PDB file of C-alpha atoms in Angstrom:
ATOM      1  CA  UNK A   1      90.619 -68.655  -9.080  1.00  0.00           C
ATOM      2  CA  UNK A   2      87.126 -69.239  -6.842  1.00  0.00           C
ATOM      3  CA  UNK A   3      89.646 -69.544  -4.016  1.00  0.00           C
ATOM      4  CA  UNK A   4      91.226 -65.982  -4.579  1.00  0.00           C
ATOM      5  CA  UNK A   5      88.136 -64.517  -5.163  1.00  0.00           C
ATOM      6  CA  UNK A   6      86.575 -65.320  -1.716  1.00  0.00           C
ATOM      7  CA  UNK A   7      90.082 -64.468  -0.202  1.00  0.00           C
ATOM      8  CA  UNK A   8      89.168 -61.360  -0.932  1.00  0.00           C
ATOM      9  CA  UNK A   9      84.970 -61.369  -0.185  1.00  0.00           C
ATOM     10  CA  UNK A  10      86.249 -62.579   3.084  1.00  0.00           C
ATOM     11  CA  UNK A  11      88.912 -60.037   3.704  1.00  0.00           C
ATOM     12  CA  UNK A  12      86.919 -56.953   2.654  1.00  0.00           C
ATOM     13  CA  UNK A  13      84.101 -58.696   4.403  1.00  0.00           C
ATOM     14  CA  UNK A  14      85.108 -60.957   7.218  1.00  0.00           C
ATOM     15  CA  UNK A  15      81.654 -60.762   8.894  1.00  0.00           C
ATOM     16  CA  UNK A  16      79.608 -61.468   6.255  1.00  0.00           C
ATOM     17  CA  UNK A  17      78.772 -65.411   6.665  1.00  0.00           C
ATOM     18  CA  UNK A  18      78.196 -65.955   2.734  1.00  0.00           C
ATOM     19  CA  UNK A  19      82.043 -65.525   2.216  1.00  0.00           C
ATOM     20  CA  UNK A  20      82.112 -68.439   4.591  1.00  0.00           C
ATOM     21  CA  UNK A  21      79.727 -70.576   3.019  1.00  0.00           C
ATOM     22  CA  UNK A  22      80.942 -70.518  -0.416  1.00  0.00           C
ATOM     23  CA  UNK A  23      84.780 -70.902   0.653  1.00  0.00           C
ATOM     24  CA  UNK A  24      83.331 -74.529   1.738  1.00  0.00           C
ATOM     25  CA  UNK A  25      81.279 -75.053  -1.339  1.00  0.00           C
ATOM     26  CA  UNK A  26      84.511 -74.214  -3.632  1.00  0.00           C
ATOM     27  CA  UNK A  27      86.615 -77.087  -1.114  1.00  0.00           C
ATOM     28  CA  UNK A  28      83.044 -79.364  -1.412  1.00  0.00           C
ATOM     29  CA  UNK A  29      83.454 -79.194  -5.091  1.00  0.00           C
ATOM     30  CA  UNK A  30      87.279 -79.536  -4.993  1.00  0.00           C
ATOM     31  CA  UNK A  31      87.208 -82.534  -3.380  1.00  0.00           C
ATOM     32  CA  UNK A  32      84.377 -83.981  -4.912  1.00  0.00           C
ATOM     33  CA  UNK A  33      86.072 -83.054  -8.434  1.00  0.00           C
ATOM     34  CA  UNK A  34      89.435 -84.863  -7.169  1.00  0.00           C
ATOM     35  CA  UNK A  35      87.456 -87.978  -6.405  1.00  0.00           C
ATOM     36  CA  UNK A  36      85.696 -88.290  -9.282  1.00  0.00           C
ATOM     37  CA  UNK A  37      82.097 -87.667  -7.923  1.00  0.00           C
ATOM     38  CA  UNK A  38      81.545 -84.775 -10.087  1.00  0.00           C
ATOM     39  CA  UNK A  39      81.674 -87.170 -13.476  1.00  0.00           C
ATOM     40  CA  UNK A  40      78.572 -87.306 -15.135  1.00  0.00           C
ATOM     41  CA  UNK A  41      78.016 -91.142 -14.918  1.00  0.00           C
ATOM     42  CA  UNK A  42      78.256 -90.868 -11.267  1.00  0.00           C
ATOM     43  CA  UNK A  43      74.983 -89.183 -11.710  1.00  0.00           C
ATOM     44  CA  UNK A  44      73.392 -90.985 -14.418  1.00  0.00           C
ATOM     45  CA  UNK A  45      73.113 -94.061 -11.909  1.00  0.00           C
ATOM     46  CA  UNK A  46      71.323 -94.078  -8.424  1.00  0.00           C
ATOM     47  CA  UNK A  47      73.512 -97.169  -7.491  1.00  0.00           C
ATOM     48  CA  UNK A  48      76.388 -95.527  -7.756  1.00  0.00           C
ATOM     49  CA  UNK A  49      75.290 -92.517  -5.624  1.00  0.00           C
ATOM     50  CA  UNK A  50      73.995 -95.198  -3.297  1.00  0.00           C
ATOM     51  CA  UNK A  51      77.631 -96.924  -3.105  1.00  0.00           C
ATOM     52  CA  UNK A  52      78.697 -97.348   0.106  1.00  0.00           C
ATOM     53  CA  UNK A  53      82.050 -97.814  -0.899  1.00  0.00           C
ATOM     54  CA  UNK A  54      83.457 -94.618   0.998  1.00  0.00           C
ATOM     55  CA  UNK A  55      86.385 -92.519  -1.602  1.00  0.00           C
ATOM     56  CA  UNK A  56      89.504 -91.436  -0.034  1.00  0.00           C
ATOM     57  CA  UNK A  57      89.125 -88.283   1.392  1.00  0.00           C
ATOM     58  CA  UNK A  58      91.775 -85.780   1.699  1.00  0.00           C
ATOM     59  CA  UNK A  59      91.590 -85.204   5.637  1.00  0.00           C
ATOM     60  CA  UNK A  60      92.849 -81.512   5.656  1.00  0.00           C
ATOM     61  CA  UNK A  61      90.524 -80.489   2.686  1.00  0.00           C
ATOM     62  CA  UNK A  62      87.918 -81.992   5.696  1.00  0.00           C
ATOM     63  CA  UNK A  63      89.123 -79.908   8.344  1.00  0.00           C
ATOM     64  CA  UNK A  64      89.321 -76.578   5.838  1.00  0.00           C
ATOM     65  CA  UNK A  65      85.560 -77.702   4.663  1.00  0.00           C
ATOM     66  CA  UNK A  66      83.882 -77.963   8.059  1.00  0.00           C
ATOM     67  CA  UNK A  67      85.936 -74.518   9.265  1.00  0.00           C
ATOM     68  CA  UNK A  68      84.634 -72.902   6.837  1.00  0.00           C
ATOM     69  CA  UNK A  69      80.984 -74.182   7.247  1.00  0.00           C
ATOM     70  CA  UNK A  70      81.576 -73.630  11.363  1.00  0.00           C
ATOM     71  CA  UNK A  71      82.265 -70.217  10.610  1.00  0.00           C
ATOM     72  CA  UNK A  72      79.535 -69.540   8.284  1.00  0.00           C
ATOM     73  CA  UNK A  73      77.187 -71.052  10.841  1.00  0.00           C
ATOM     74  CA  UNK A  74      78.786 -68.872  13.652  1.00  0.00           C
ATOM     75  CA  UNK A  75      78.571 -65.356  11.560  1.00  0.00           C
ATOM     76  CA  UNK A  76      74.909 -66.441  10.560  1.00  0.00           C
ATOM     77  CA  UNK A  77      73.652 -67.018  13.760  1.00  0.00           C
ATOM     78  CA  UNK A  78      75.080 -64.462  15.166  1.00  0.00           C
ATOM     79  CA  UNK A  79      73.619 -61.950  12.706  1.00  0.00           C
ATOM     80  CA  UNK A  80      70.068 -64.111  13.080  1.00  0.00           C
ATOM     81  CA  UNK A  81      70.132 -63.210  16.868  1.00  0.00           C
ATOM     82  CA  UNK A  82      70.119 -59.291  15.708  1.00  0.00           C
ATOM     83  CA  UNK A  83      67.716 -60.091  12.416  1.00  0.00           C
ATOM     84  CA  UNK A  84      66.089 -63.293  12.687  1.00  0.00           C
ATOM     85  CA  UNK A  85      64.998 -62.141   9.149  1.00  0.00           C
ATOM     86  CA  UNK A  86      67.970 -60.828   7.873  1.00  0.00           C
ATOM     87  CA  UNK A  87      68.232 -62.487   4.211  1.00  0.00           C
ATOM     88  CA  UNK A  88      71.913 -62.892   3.918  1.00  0.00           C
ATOM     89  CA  UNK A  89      72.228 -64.701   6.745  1.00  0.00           C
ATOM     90  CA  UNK A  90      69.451 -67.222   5.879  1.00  0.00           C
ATOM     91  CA  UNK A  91      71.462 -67.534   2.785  1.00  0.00           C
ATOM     92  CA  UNK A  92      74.327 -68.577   4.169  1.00  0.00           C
ATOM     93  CA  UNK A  93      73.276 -71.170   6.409  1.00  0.00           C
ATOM     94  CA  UNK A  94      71.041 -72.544   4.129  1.00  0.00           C
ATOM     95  CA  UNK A  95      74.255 -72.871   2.424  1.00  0.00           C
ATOM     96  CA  UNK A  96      76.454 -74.058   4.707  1.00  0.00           C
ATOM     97  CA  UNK A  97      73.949 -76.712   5.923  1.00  0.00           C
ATOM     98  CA  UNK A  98      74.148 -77.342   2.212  1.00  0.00           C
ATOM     99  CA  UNK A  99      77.954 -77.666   1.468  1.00  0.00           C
ATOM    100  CA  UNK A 100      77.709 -80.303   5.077  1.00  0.00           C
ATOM    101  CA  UNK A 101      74.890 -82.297   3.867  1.00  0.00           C
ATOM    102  CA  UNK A 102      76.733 -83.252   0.582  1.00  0.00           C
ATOM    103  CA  UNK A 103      80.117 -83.690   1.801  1.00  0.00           C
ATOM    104  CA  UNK A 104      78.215 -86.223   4.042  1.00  0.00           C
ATOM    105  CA  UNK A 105      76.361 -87.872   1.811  1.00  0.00           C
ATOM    106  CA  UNK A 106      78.771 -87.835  -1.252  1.00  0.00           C
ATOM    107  CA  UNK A 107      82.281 -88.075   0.397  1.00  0.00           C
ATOM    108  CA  UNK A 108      81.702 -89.695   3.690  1.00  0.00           C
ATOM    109  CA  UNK A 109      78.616 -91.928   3.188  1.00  0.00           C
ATOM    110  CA  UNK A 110      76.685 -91.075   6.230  1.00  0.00           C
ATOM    111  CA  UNK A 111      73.357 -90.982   4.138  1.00  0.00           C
ATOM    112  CA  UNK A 112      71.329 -90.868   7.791  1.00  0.00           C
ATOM    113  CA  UNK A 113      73.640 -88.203   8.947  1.00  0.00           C
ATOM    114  CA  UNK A 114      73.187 -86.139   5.849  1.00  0.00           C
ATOM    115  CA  UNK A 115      69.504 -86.302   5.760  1.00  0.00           C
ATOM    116  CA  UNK A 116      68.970 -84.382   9.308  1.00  0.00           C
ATOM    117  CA  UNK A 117      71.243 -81.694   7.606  1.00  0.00           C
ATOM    118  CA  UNK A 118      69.062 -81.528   4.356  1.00  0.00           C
ATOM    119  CA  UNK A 119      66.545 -80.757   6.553  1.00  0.00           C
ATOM    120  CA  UNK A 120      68.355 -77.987   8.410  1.00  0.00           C
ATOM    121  CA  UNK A 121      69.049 -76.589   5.198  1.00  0.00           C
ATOM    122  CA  UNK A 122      65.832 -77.139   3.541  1.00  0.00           C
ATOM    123  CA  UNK A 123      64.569 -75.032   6.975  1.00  0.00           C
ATOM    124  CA  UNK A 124      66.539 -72.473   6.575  1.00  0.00           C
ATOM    125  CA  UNK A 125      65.336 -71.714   2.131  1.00  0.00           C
ATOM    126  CA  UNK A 126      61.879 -72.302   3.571  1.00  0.00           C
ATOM    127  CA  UNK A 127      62.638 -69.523   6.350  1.00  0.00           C
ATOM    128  CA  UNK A 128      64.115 -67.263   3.680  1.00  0.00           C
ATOM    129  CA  UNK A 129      61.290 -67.409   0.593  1.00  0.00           C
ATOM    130  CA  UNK A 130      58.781 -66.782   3.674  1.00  0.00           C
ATOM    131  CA  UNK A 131      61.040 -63.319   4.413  1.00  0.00           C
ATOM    132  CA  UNK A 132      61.423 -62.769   0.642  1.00  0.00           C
ATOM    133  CA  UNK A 133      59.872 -65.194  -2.133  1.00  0.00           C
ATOM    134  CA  UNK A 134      61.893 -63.626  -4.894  1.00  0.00           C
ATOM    135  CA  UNK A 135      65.307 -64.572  -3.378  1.00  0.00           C
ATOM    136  CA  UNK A 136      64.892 -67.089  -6.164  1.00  0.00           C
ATOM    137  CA  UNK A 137      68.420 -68.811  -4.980  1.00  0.00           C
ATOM    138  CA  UNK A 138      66.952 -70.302  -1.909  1.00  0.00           C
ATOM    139  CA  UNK A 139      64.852 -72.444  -4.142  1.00  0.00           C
ATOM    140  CA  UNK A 140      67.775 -74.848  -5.203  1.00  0.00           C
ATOM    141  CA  UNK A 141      67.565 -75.727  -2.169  1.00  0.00           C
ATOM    142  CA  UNK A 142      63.589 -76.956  -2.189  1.00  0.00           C
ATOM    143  CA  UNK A 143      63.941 -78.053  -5.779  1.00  0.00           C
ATOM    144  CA  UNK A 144      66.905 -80.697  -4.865  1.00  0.00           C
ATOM    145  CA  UNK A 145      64.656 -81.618  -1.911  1.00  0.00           C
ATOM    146  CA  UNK A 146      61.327 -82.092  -3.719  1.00  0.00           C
ATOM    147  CA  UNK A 147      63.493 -84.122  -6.543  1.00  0.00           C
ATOM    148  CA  UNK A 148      64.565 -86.325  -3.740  1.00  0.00           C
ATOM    149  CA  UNK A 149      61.646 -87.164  -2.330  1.00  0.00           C
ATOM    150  CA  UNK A 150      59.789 -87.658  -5.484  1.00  0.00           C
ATOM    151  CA  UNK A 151      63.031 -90.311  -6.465  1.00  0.00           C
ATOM    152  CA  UNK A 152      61.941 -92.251  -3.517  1.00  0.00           C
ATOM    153  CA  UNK A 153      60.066 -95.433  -2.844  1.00  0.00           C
ATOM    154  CA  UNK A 154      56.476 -94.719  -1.625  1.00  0.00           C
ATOM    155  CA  UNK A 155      57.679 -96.698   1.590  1.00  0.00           C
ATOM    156  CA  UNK A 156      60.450 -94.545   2.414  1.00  0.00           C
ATOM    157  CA  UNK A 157      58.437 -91.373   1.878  1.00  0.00           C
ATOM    158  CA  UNK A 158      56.867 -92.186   5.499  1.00  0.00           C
ATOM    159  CA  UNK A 159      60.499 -91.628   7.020  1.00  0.00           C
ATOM    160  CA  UNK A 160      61.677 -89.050   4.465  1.00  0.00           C
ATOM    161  CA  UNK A 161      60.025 -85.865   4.934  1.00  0.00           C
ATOM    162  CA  UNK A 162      60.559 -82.216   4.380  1.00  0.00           C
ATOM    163  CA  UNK A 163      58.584 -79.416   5.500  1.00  0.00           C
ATOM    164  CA  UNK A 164      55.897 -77.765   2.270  1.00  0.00           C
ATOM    165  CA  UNK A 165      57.492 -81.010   0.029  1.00  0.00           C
ATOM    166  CA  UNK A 166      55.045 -83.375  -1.572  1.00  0.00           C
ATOM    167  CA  UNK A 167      57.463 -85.200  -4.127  1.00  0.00           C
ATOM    168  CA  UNK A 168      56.385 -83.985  -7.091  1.00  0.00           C
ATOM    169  CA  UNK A 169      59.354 -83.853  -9.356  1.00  0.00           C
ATOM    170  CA  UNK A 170      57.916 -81.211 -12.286  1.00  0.00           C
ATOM    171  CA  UNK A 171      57.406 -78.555  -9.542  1.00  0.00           C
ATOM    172  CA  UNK A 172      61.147 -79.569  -8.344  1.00  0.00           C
ATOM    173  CA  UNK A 173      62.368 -78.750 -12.336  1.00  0.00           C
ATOM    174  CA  UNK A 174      60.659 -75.692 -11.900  1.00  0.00           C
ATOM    175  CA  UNK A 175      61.846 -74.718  -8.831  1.00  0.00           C
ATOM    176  CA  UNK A 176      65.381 -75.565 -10.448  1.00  0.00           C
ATOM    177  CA  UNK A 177      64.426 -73.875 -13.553  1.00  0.00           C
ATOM    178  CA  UNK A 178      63.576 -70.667 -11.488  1.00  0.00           C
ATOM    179  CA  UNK A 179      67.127 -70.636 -10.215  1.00  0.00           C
ATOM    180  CA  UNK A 180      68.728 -70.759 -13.273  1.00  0.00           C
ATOM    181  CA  UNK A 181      66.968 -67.722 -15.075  1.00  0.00           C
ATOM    182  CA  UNK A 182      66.355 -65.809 -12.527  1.00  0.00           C
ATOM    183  CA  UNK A 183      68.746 -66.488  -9.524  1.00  0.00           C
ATOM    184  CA  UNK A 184      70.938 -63.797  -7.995  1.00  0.00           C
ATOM    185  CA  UNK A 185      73.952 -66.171  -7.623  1.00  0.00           C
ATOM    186  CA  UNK A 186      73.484 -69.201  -9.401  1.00  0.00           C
ATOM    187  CA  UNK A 187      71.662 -68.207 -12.838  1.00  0.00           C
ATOM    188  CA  UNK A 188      72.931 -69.993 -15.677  1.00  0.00           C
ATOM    189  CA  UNK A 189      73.190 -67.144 -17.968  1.00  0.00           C
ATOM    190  CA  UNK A 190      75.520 -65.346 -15.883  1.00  0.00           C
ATOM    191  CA  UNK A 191      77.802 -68.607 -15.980  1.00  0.00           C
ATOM    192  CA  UNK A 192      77.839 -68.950 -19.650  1.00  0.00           C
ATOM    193  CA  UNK A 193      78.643 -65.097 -19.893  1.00  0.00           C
ATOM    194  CA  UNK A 194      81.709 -65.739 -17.896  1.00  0.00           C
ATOM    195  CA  UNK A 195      82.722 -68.444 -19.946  1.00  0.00           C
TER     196      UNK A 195
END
C-alpha cells in the first residue's frame, strides 16, 4: 500500500524530491522488516545493533533503495540551487541522507560510512529548523542524533560529533516527543487514526 501511494505522489509530482525520499524509506523499512532488524529485541540490545555479522541483503531492493535516494538528492539539490531555503527540499535530503545512513549502518554494517551520512543529514534538519523552527519533522532527525551521542562512551564523544549536539538524552526525548504531537508527517496521532 505505501508503495502505491508514492506511485502516485511521484507521478502527479515527479519533481518534488520528498516522493523520492520516502519511496527509499518504504524499501529501507522493507528490507529491514524482511531481515528481521525491525524486531523489537534487536533494539532492546546495543550488541546486537553493534553485530557485525552483516544480514543478507536483497541486492535489487539495494539498487531500488539508493535510486531512489540518488534521485531525491538530485531533485533536492537542484531545487536548493533556485531556493537554498526552500523547506521541502531540505526535507527531503535530510531524508534521503536519512534512509542512506541506516541502510548503512543497519543492513550493510559500514558503521564509519554511516556516521559521515548522519552528519549530512543531521546538516541538512539543522539547515531547515534555522529556515523554519516549527517544521517540527526535521527534529527526528536531531533527536536520534543527540540520543546517539548521549549513548556513547565519554571517549568516543571526542570523534563523534554533531553540529548544536551536546548528548543530552532528555532534550533528545523531547525533541522526539515534539515530532510525535506535533509533526507534519510523522505525528503519532495521525498514525493511530489510520489504524
Amino acid at each position: 500500500a505505501a508503495n502505491r501511494s508514492v506511485d502516485a505522489h511521484i507521478a502527479a509530482r515527479p519533481a518534488d524530491p520528498l516522493g523520492h525520499a520516502v519511496r527509499g524509506a518504504v524499501l529501507l523499512f522493507e528490507e529491514m522488516d524482511r531481515l528481521g532488524i525491525l524486531e523489537s529485541e534487536f533494539f532492546a540490545s546495543d550488541k546486537r545493533i553493534a553485530e557485525k555479522k552483516k544480514p543478507k541483503a536483497d541486492p535489487e531492493l539495494r539498487r531500488r533503495l539508493f535510486a531512489a535516494v540518488a534521485e531525491a538528492r538530485r531533485l533536492g539539490t537542484a531545487r536548493l540551487a533556485a531556493d537554498p531555503e526552500e523547506r521541502n527540499a531540505l526535507f527531503a535530503l535530510c531524508m534521503a541522507s536519512g534512509v542512506a545512513t541506516d541502510y548503512t549502518s543497519f543492513v550493510e554494517k559500514r558503521l564509519w560510512s554511516a556516521l559521515k551520512m548522519a552528519r549530512e543529514s543531521h546538516d541538512y534538519a539543522l539547515r531547515l529548523l534555522r529556515r523554519d523552527p516549527s517544521f517540527r519533522d526535521a527534529y527526528l532527525t536531531t533527536g536520534l542524533h543527540e540520543y546517539l551521542v548521549g549513548s556513547l562512551p565519554f571517549f568516543a564523544r571526542w570523534f563523534v560529533r554533531f553540529e548544536d549536539t551536546a548528548g543530552d538524552k532528555r532534550q533528545a526525548v523531547k525533541h522526539l516527543e515534539l515530532v510525535a504531537r506535533e509533526g507534519l508527517y510523522r505525528r503519532v496521532a495521525e498514525l493511530q487514526g489510520a489504524g
